[in-house]
XYZ file of N, CA and C in Angstrom:
558
model
N 12.277 29.284 17.307
C 11.384 29.447 18.422
C 10.105 28.659 18.127
N 9.627 27.939 19.133
C 8.415 27.140 18.974
C 7.199 28.058 18.922
N 6.187 27.711 18.117
C 4.984 28.546 18.054
C 4.233 28.506 19.385
N 3.635 29.621 19.725
C 2.870 29.726 20.975
C 1.466 29.186 20.751
N 1.002 28.410 21.716
C -0.354 27.872 21.636
C -1.372 28.966 21.909
N -2.575 28.746 21.438
C -3.676 29.667 21.720
C -3.922 29.680 23.232
N -4.448 30.796 23.776
C -4.678 30.854 25.228
C -5.707 29.841 25.720
N -6.616 29.426 24.832
C -7.607 28.403 25.164
C -7.648 27.414 24.007
N -7.537 26.149 24.359
C -7.576 25.088 23.364
C -8.913 24.360 23.444
N -9.446 24.008 22.279
C -10.690 23.242 22.216
C -10.461 22.045 21.304
N -11.520 21.299 21.100
C -11.446 20.146 20.203
C -11.134 20.557 18.770
N -11.246 21.833 18.471
C -10.865 22.314 17.146
C -9.347 22.360 17.000
N -8.629 22.402 18.140
C -7.165 22.485 18.126
C -6.499 21.121 18.278
N -6.992 20.326 19.213
C -6.420 19.010 19.506
C -7.556 18.047 19.847
N -7.325 16.750 19.658
C -8.363 15.793 20.059
C -8.654 15.897 21.560
N -9.902 15.661 21.911
C -10.328 15.763 23.303
C -9.485 14.869 24.215
N -9.106 13.694 23.747
C -8.301 12.788 24.566
C -6.955 13.419 24.936
N -6.328 14.108 24.007
C -5.044 14.761 24.290
C -5.221 15.920 25.263
N -6.304 16.676 25.094
C -6.569 17.777 26.013
C -6.823 17.254 27.423
N -7.606 16.181 27.532
C -7.880 15.585 28.843
C -6.597 15.039 29.465
N -5.749 14.422 28.667
C -4.480 13.889 29.181
C -3.593 15.014 29.709
N -3.543 16.123 28.981
C -2.751 17.270 29.437
C -3.340 17.852 30.719
N -4.665 17.802 30.858
C -5.309 18.258 32.097
C -4.917 17.333 33.243
N -4.973 16.033 33.000
C -4.598 15.066 34.041
C -3.119 15.191 34.426
N -2.279 15.565 33.460
C -0.849 15.768 33.732
C -0.581 17.073 34.471
N -1.608 17.922 34.597
C -1.435 19.185 35.300
C -0.938 20.325 34.434
N -0.948 20.147 33.107
C -0.483 21.198 32.201
C -1.606 22.162 31.816
N -2.836 21.664 31.825
C -3.993 22.464 31.445
C -5.057 22.364 32.531
N -5.967 23.340 32.537
C -7.154 23.237 33.378
C -8.378 23.471 32.495
N -9.476 22.844 32.887
C -10.706 22.964 32.118
C -11.340 24.322 32.363
N -11.842 24.909 31.293
C -12.574 26.170 31.366
C -13.702 26.088 30.348
N -14.923 25.917 30.829
C -16.053 25.704 29.922
C -15.809 24.476 29.080
N -15.915 24.608 27.769
C -15.644 23.498 26.864
C -14.220 23.553 26.313
N -13.361 24.317 26.947
C -11.984 24.442 26.504
C -11.006 24.133 27.624
N -9.758 24.341 27.317
C -8.681 24.092 28.267
C -7.655 25.197 28.132
N -7.189 25.691 29.277
C -6.181 26.755 29.278
C -4.945 26.259 30.011
N -3.822 26.831 29.657
C -2.565 26.503 30.331
C -2.648 26.935 31.789
N -2.006 26.179 32.656
C -2.016 26.549 34.069
C -1.299 27.881 34.290
N -0.558 28.355 33.303
C 0.112 29.660 33.383
C -0.844 30.818 33.107
N -2.032 30.511 32.582
C -3.007 31.542 32.224
C -3.958 31.790 33.388
N -4.154 33.047 33.741
C -5.122 33.429 34.761
C -6.463 33.606 34.065
N -7.493 32.903 34.524
C -8.797 32.920 33.859
C -9.393 34.323 33.824
N -9.730 34.763 32.620
C -10.353 36.064 32.403
C -11.491 35.906 31.397
N -12.200 36.998 31.138
C -13.350 36.947 30.237
C -12.983 36.397 28.861
N -11.847 36.806 28.328
C -11.520 36.322 26.980
C -11.253 34.819 26.974
N -10.743 34.260 28.067
C -10.561 32.811 28.139
C -11.912 32.095 28.117
N -12.858 32.603 28.916
C -14.184 31.984 28.957
C -14.852 32.081 27.585
N -14.722 33.233 26.933
C -15.318 33.391 25.595
C -14.672 32.436 24.602
N -13.367 32.365 24.600
C -12.670 31.499 23.647
C -12.987 30.027 23.872
N -13.361 29.660 25.107
C -13.710 28.264 25.367
C -14.996 27.858 24.648
N -15.746 28.832 24.151
C -16.981 28.556 23.407
C -16.716 28.256 21.930
N -15.463 28.315 21.534
C -15.098 28.186 20.123
C -15.615 26.950 19.422
N -15.668 25.811 20.112
C -16.140 24.587 19.473
C -17.661 24.573 19.333
N -18.362 25.405 20.103
C -19.828 25.437 20.068
C -20.369 26.569 19.200
N -19.679 27.682 19.178
C -20.183 28.892 18.513
C -19.923 28.836 17.010
N -20.943 29.141 16.260
C -20.808 29.294 14.813
C -20.450 30.755 14.547
N -19.960 31.070 13.355
C -19.502 32.442 13.094
C -20.517 33.547 13.396
N -21.802 33.323 13.177
C -22.797 34.380 13.418
C -23.375 34.352 14.821
N -22.988 33.374 15.634
C -23.527 33.242 16.984
C -22.978 34.321 17.907
N -23.826 34.789 18.801
C -23.450 35.759 19.825
C -23.848 35.152 21.163
N -22.880 34.959 22.052
C -23.199 34.427 23.384
C -24.055 35.451 24.108
N -25.121 34.984 24.753
C -26.045 35.896 25.420
C -26.510 35.324 26.752
N -27.322 36.102 27.443
C -27.964 35.748 28.703
C -26.973 35.135 29.684
N -27.269 33.922 30.202
C -26.420 33.344 31.241
C -25.050 32.949 30.712
N -24.949 32.628 29.437
C -23.638 32.333 28.855
C -22.788 33.599 28.868
N -23.362 34.713 28.458
C -22.647 35.995 28.491
C -22.336 36.404 29.930
N -23.278 36.169 30.839
C -23.038 36.493 32.255
C -21.837 35.705 32.775
N -21.720 34.439 32.372
C -20.560 33.629 32.761
C -19.283 34.198 32.139
N -19.324 34.522 30.852
C -18.141 35.092 30.192
C -17.696 36.360 30.908
N -18.638 37.208 31.297
C -18.318 38.470 31.961
C -17.996 38.304 33.449
N -18.023 37.068 33.950
C -17.595 36.796 35.313
C -18.661 36.937 36.386
N -19.935 37.030 36.005
C -21.004 37.208 36.993
C -21.428 35.892 37.638
N -21.141 34.788 36.989
C -21.458 33.474 37.554
C -20.194 32.618 37.506
N -20.018 31.746 38.507
C -18.759 31.012 38.626
C -18.553 29.865 37.639
N -19.630 29.319 37.101
C -19.467 28.190 36.187
C -20.389 28.364 34.982
N -20.029 27.723 33.879
C -20.844 27.887 32.670
C -22.211 27.235 32.846
N -23.204 27.723 32.107
C -24.537 27.106 32.190
C -24.519 25.713 31.561
N -25.501 24.908 31.929
C -25.604 23.568 31.334
C -25.967 23.653 29.861
N -26.820 24.606 29.520
C -27.188 24.846 28.121
C -26.659 26.229 27.757
N -25.800 26.274 26.759
C -25.208 27.538 26.333
C -26.211 28.298 25.488
N -26.378 29.587 25.807
C -27.363 30.423 25.122
C -26.661 31.352 24.134
N -27.082 31.255 22.885
C -26.566 32.107 21.825
C -27.749 32.760 21.122
N -27.473 33.874 20.477
C -28.464 34.496 19.623
C -27.795 34.829 18.301
N -28.612 35.098 17.320
C -28.142 35.610 16.039
C -29.041 36.775 15.686
N -28.529 37.685 14.903
C -29.347 38.787 14.423
C -30.508 38.226 13.621
N -31.678 38.829 13.763
C -32.860 38.336 13.045
C -32.622 38.272 11.544
N -31.708 39.075 11.045
C -31.407 39.045 9.610
C -30.474 37.884 9.242
N -29.821 37.271 10.228
C -28.883 36.183 9.956
C -29.579 34.835 9.820
N -30.749 34.688 10.410
C -31.523 33.449 10.364
C -30.750 32.283 10.987
N -31.217 31.842 12.115
C -30.576 30.724 12.825
C -30.903 29.417 12.129
N -29.966 28.514 12.158
C -30.203 27.170 11.638
C -30.792 26.308 12.747
N -31.074 25.079 12.395
C -31.601 24.141 13.390
C -30.608 24.009 14.547
N -31.072 23.441 15.618
C -30.267 23.298 16.833
C -28.942 22.614 16.523
N -27.859 23.173 17.040
C -26.510 22.671 16.823
C -26.251 21.451 17.688
N -26.717 21.502 18.928
C -26.460 20.463 19.916
C -27.501 20.604 21.020
N -27.758 19.540 21.767
C -28.686 19.676 22.897
C -28.161 20.642 23.962
N -26.879 20.930 23.939
C -26.265 21.829 24.906
C -26.246 23.280 24.426
N -26.823 23.538 23.257
C -26.795 24.878 22.673
C -28.211 25.307 22.309
N -28.580 26.499 22.761
C -29.876 27.095 22.424
C -29.585 28.360 21.611
N -30.267 28.491 20.468
C -30.058 29.654 19.595
C -31.406 30.289 19.311
N -31.452 31.616 19.405
C -32.677 32.337 19.066
C -32.327 33.553 18.224
N -33.288 33.990 17.437
C -33.113 35.179 16.610
C -33.575 36.395 17.402
N -32.782 37.462 17.368
C -33.098 38.679 18.105
C -32.773 39.899 17.263
N -33.315 41.025 17.681
C -32.916 42.307 17.116
C -31.747 42.778 17.972
N -30.608 42.972 17.345
C -29.403 43.350 18.090
C -28.564 44.275 17.216
N -27.989 45.278 17.845
C -27.147 46.216 17.085
C -25.676 45.907 17.363
N -24.804 46.334 16.468
C -23.375 46.093 16.682
C -22.856 46.671 18.005
N -23.475 47.734 18.502
C -23.024 48.322 19.776
C -23.390 47.455 20.978
N -24.232 46.443 20.778
C -24.609 45.519 21.849
C -23.672 44.319 21.941
N -22.635 44.291 21.106
C -21.770 43.118 20.998
C -20.312 43.513 21.217
N -19.610 42.674 21.972
C -18.173 42.805 22.158
C -17.537 41.507 21.661
N -16.343 41.588 21.101
C -15.676 40.394 20.561
C -14.437 40.062 21.378
N -14.293 38.775 21.627
C -13.092 38.229 22.256
C -12.517 37.250 21.250
N -11.452 37.657 20.553
C -10.971 36.836 19.459
C -12.078 36.769 18.421
N -12.442 35.581 18.002
C -13.515 35.433 17.031
C -14.873 35.179 17.654
N -14.979 35.289 18.969
C -16.230 34.960 19.660
C -16.964 36.246 20.035
N -18.214 36.348 19.599
C -19.054 37.515 19.910
C -19.859 37.235 21.175
N -19.954 38.253 22.032
C -20.677 38.151 23.297
C -21.443 39.452 23.477
N -22.652 39.371 24.028
C -23.374 40.606 24.311
C -22.599 41.404 25.359
N -22.663 42.722 25.264
C -21.975 43.589 26.220
C -22.563 43.375 27.616
N -21.834 43.774 28.650
C -22.401 43.644 30.001
C -23.752 44.353 30.155
N -23.912 45.546 29.575
C -25.194 46.254 29.682
C -26.297 45.486 28.964
N -26.048 45.029 27.759
C -27.073 44.252 27.024
C -27.391 42.965 27.777
N -26.383 42.329 28.358
C -26.603 41.109 29.125
C -27.495 41.387 30.327
N -27.227 42.475 31.035
C -28.059 42.843 32.189
C -29.502 43.078 31.748
N -29.691 43.766 30.653
C -31.036 44.041 30.160
C -31.734 42.744 29.742
N -31.011 41.849 29.092
C -31.595 40.568 28.702
C -32.016 39.764 29.930
N -31.217 39.795 30.987
C -31.578 39.077 32.214
C -32.793 39.718 32.881
N -32.877 41.027 32.823
C -34.041 41.720 33.390
C -35.315 41.422 32.596
N -35.193 41.228 31.298
C -36.354 40.989 30.432
C -36.789 39.533 30.391
N -35.927 38.630 30.820
C -36.169 37.195 30.658
C -37.445 36.741 31.356
N -38.144 35.845 30.700
C -39.341 35.247 31.286
C -38.925 34.342 32.436
N -39.885 34.017 33.273
C -39.628 33.059 34.338
C -39.328 33.726 35.663
N -38.916 32.904 36.564
C -38.692 33.309 37.942
C -37.492 34.259 38.051
N -37.687 35.311 38.783
C -36.603 36.257 39.052
C -36.188 36.042 40.507
N -35.674 34.842 40.764
C -35.351 34.394 42.123
C -34.103 35.095 42.654
N -33.866 34.907 43.941
C -32.725 35.542 44.614
C -31.405 35.247 43.921
N -31.230 34.003 43.445
C -29.976 33.647 42.776
C -29.795 34.464 41.498
N -30.860 34.601 40.707
C -30.779 35.372 39.465
C -30.523 36.851 39.766
N -31.182 37.380 40.793
C -30.967 38.772 41.198
C -29.517 38.965 41.620
N -28.992 38.021 42.395
C -27.601 38.104 42.846
C -26.632 38.099 41.662
N -26.888 37.238 40.674
C -26.038 37.176 39.486
C -26.104 38.474 38.693
N -27.303 39.013 38.563
C -27.487 40.281 37.857
C -26.731 41.402 38.569
N -26.881 41.486 39.879
C -26.196 42.530 40.647
C -24.681 42.365 40.594
N -24.187 41.126 40.583
C -22.753 40.864 40.449
C -22.245 41.385 39.102
N -23.000 41.106 38.042
C -22.634 41.587 36.706
C -22.593 43.111 36.686
N -23.642 43.729 37.230
C -23.726 45.186 37.230
C -22.603 45.799 38.053
N -22.306 45.223 39.199
C -21.253 45.744 40.066
C -19.882 45.615 39.403
N -19.620 44.464 38.798
C -18.315 44.218 38.171
C -18.051 45.132 36.979
N -19.117 45.626 36.360
C -18.955 46.446 35.154
C -19.491 47.866 35.328
N -19.661 48.271 36.591
C -20.087 49.640 36.932
C -21.357 50.055 36.181
N -22.332 49.166 36.149
C -23.616 49.449 35.521
C -24.594 49.828 36.625
N -25.254 50.944 36.463
C -26.237 51.413 37.442
C -27.645 51.034 36.975
N -28.566 50.924 37.918
C -29.953 50.654 37.560
C -30.500 51.712 36.610
N -30.095 52.966 36.813
C -30.551 54.042 35.921
C -30.060 53.828 34.491
N -28.839 53.266 34.339
C -28.332 52.947 32.997
C -29.255 51.934 32.319
N -29.642 50.912 33.082
C -30.540 49.879 32.548
C -31.902 50.477 32.199
N -32.444 51.278 33.109
C -33.759 51.878 32.880
C -33.747 52.742 31.620
N -32.739 53.615 31.487
C -32.649 54.481 30.309
C -32.551 53.662 29.025
N -31.733 52.618 29.053
C -31.552 51.791 27.860
C -32.849 51.075 27.492
N -33.535 50.510 28.475
C -34.803 49.814 28.208
C -35.838 50.803 27.681
N -35.943 51.964 28.306
C -36.932 52.956 27.868
C -36.652 53.481 26.466
N -35.392 53.493 26.055
C -35.039 54.026 24.740
C -35.367 53.064 23.597
N -35.634 51.819 23.929
C -35.901 50.817 22.892
C -37.402 50.714 22.617
N -37.739 50.707 21.357
C -39.137 50.570 20.949
C -39.427 49.102 20.662
N -40.623 48.675 20.944
C -41.059 47.304 20.663
C -40.098 46.272 21.226
N -39.689 46.447 22.448
C -38.766 45.538 23.117
C -39.566 44.487 23.882
N -39.410 43.235 23.529
C -40.113 42.161 24.233
C -39.658 42.145 25.693
N -40.612 42.061 26.608
C -40.293 42.028 28.037
C -39.961 43.381 28.622
N -40.268 44.447 27.903
C -39.934 45.800 28.359
C -40.615 46.129 29.688
N -41.904 45.859 29.793
C -42.635 46.158 31.036
C -42.070 45.343 32.207
N -41.777 44.063 31.953
C -41.201 43.195 32.978
C -39.856 43.756 33.458
N -39.022 44.181 32.522
C -37.708 44.727 32.878
C -37.853 45.996 33.707
N -38.753 46.892 33.299
C -38.946 48.138 34.044
C -39.500 47.864 35.445
N -40.400 46.883 35.558
C -40.926 46.518 36.881
C -39.819 45.967 37.772
N -38.949 45.138 37.212
C -37.851 44.561 37.991
C -36.836 45.632 38.386
N -36.575 46.565 37.497
C -35.658 47.666 37.817
C -36.233 48.485 38.969
N -37.529 48.777 38.898
C -38.184 49.536 39.973
C -38.112 48.783 41.292
N -38.357 47.470 41.264
C -38.312 46.662 42.492
C -36.898 46.625 43.061
N -35.899 46.507 42.206
C -34.508 46.493 42.673
C -34.127 47.852 43.274
N -34.587 48.916 42.624
C -34.326 50.261 43.148
C -34.979 50.482 44.508
N -36.191 49.992 44.638
C -36.922 50.107 45.905
C -36.213 49.332 47.006
N -35.757 48.114 46.674
C -35.034 47.281 47.651
C -33.723 47.932 48.076
N -33.050 48.588 47.131
C -31.776 49.239 47.455
C -31.962 50.448 48.370
N -33.108 51.134 48.222
C -33.361 52.308 49.062
C -33.810 51.936 50.472
N -34.323 50.721 50.663
C -34.822 50.368 51.997
C -33.797 49.653 52.842
């Protein structure tokens, strides 16, 4: 019996030219930085595994990258966002397409798909609520899609944010949760 291929292939498995040729032949389809068999229905683990060529062993996909893995956004971000535990110490930038930051994160905030670590849907929602910058309609829509797909309530987010001490962006997250709650009631 022939060995079964991995559900997602990257440049770590075959040269990019061969993967592209198989895509052009209709045997594979592109998914993030990977390729899956046309027999595979795209799911979270496929999206996570497509990060294999970019993710280092201690990297954890976060923010919009995690939102994409969890199915809240239709396409991967232009710059993939990863974090590492503050105790792991991030190295210099891996690629212009990869952003890495050190964070305080507990094992309960991480889910694994194969060898790829991704923040849980709840941690991802909280990270999006805490993020600096514009909280535009598109970002709100993506956040609500993530929460809806994973049965996360605003109260779950509020309780989790309030339970954390010295959380960067805590006030911003609580203000956004309150605004979202107010909008939902009106």
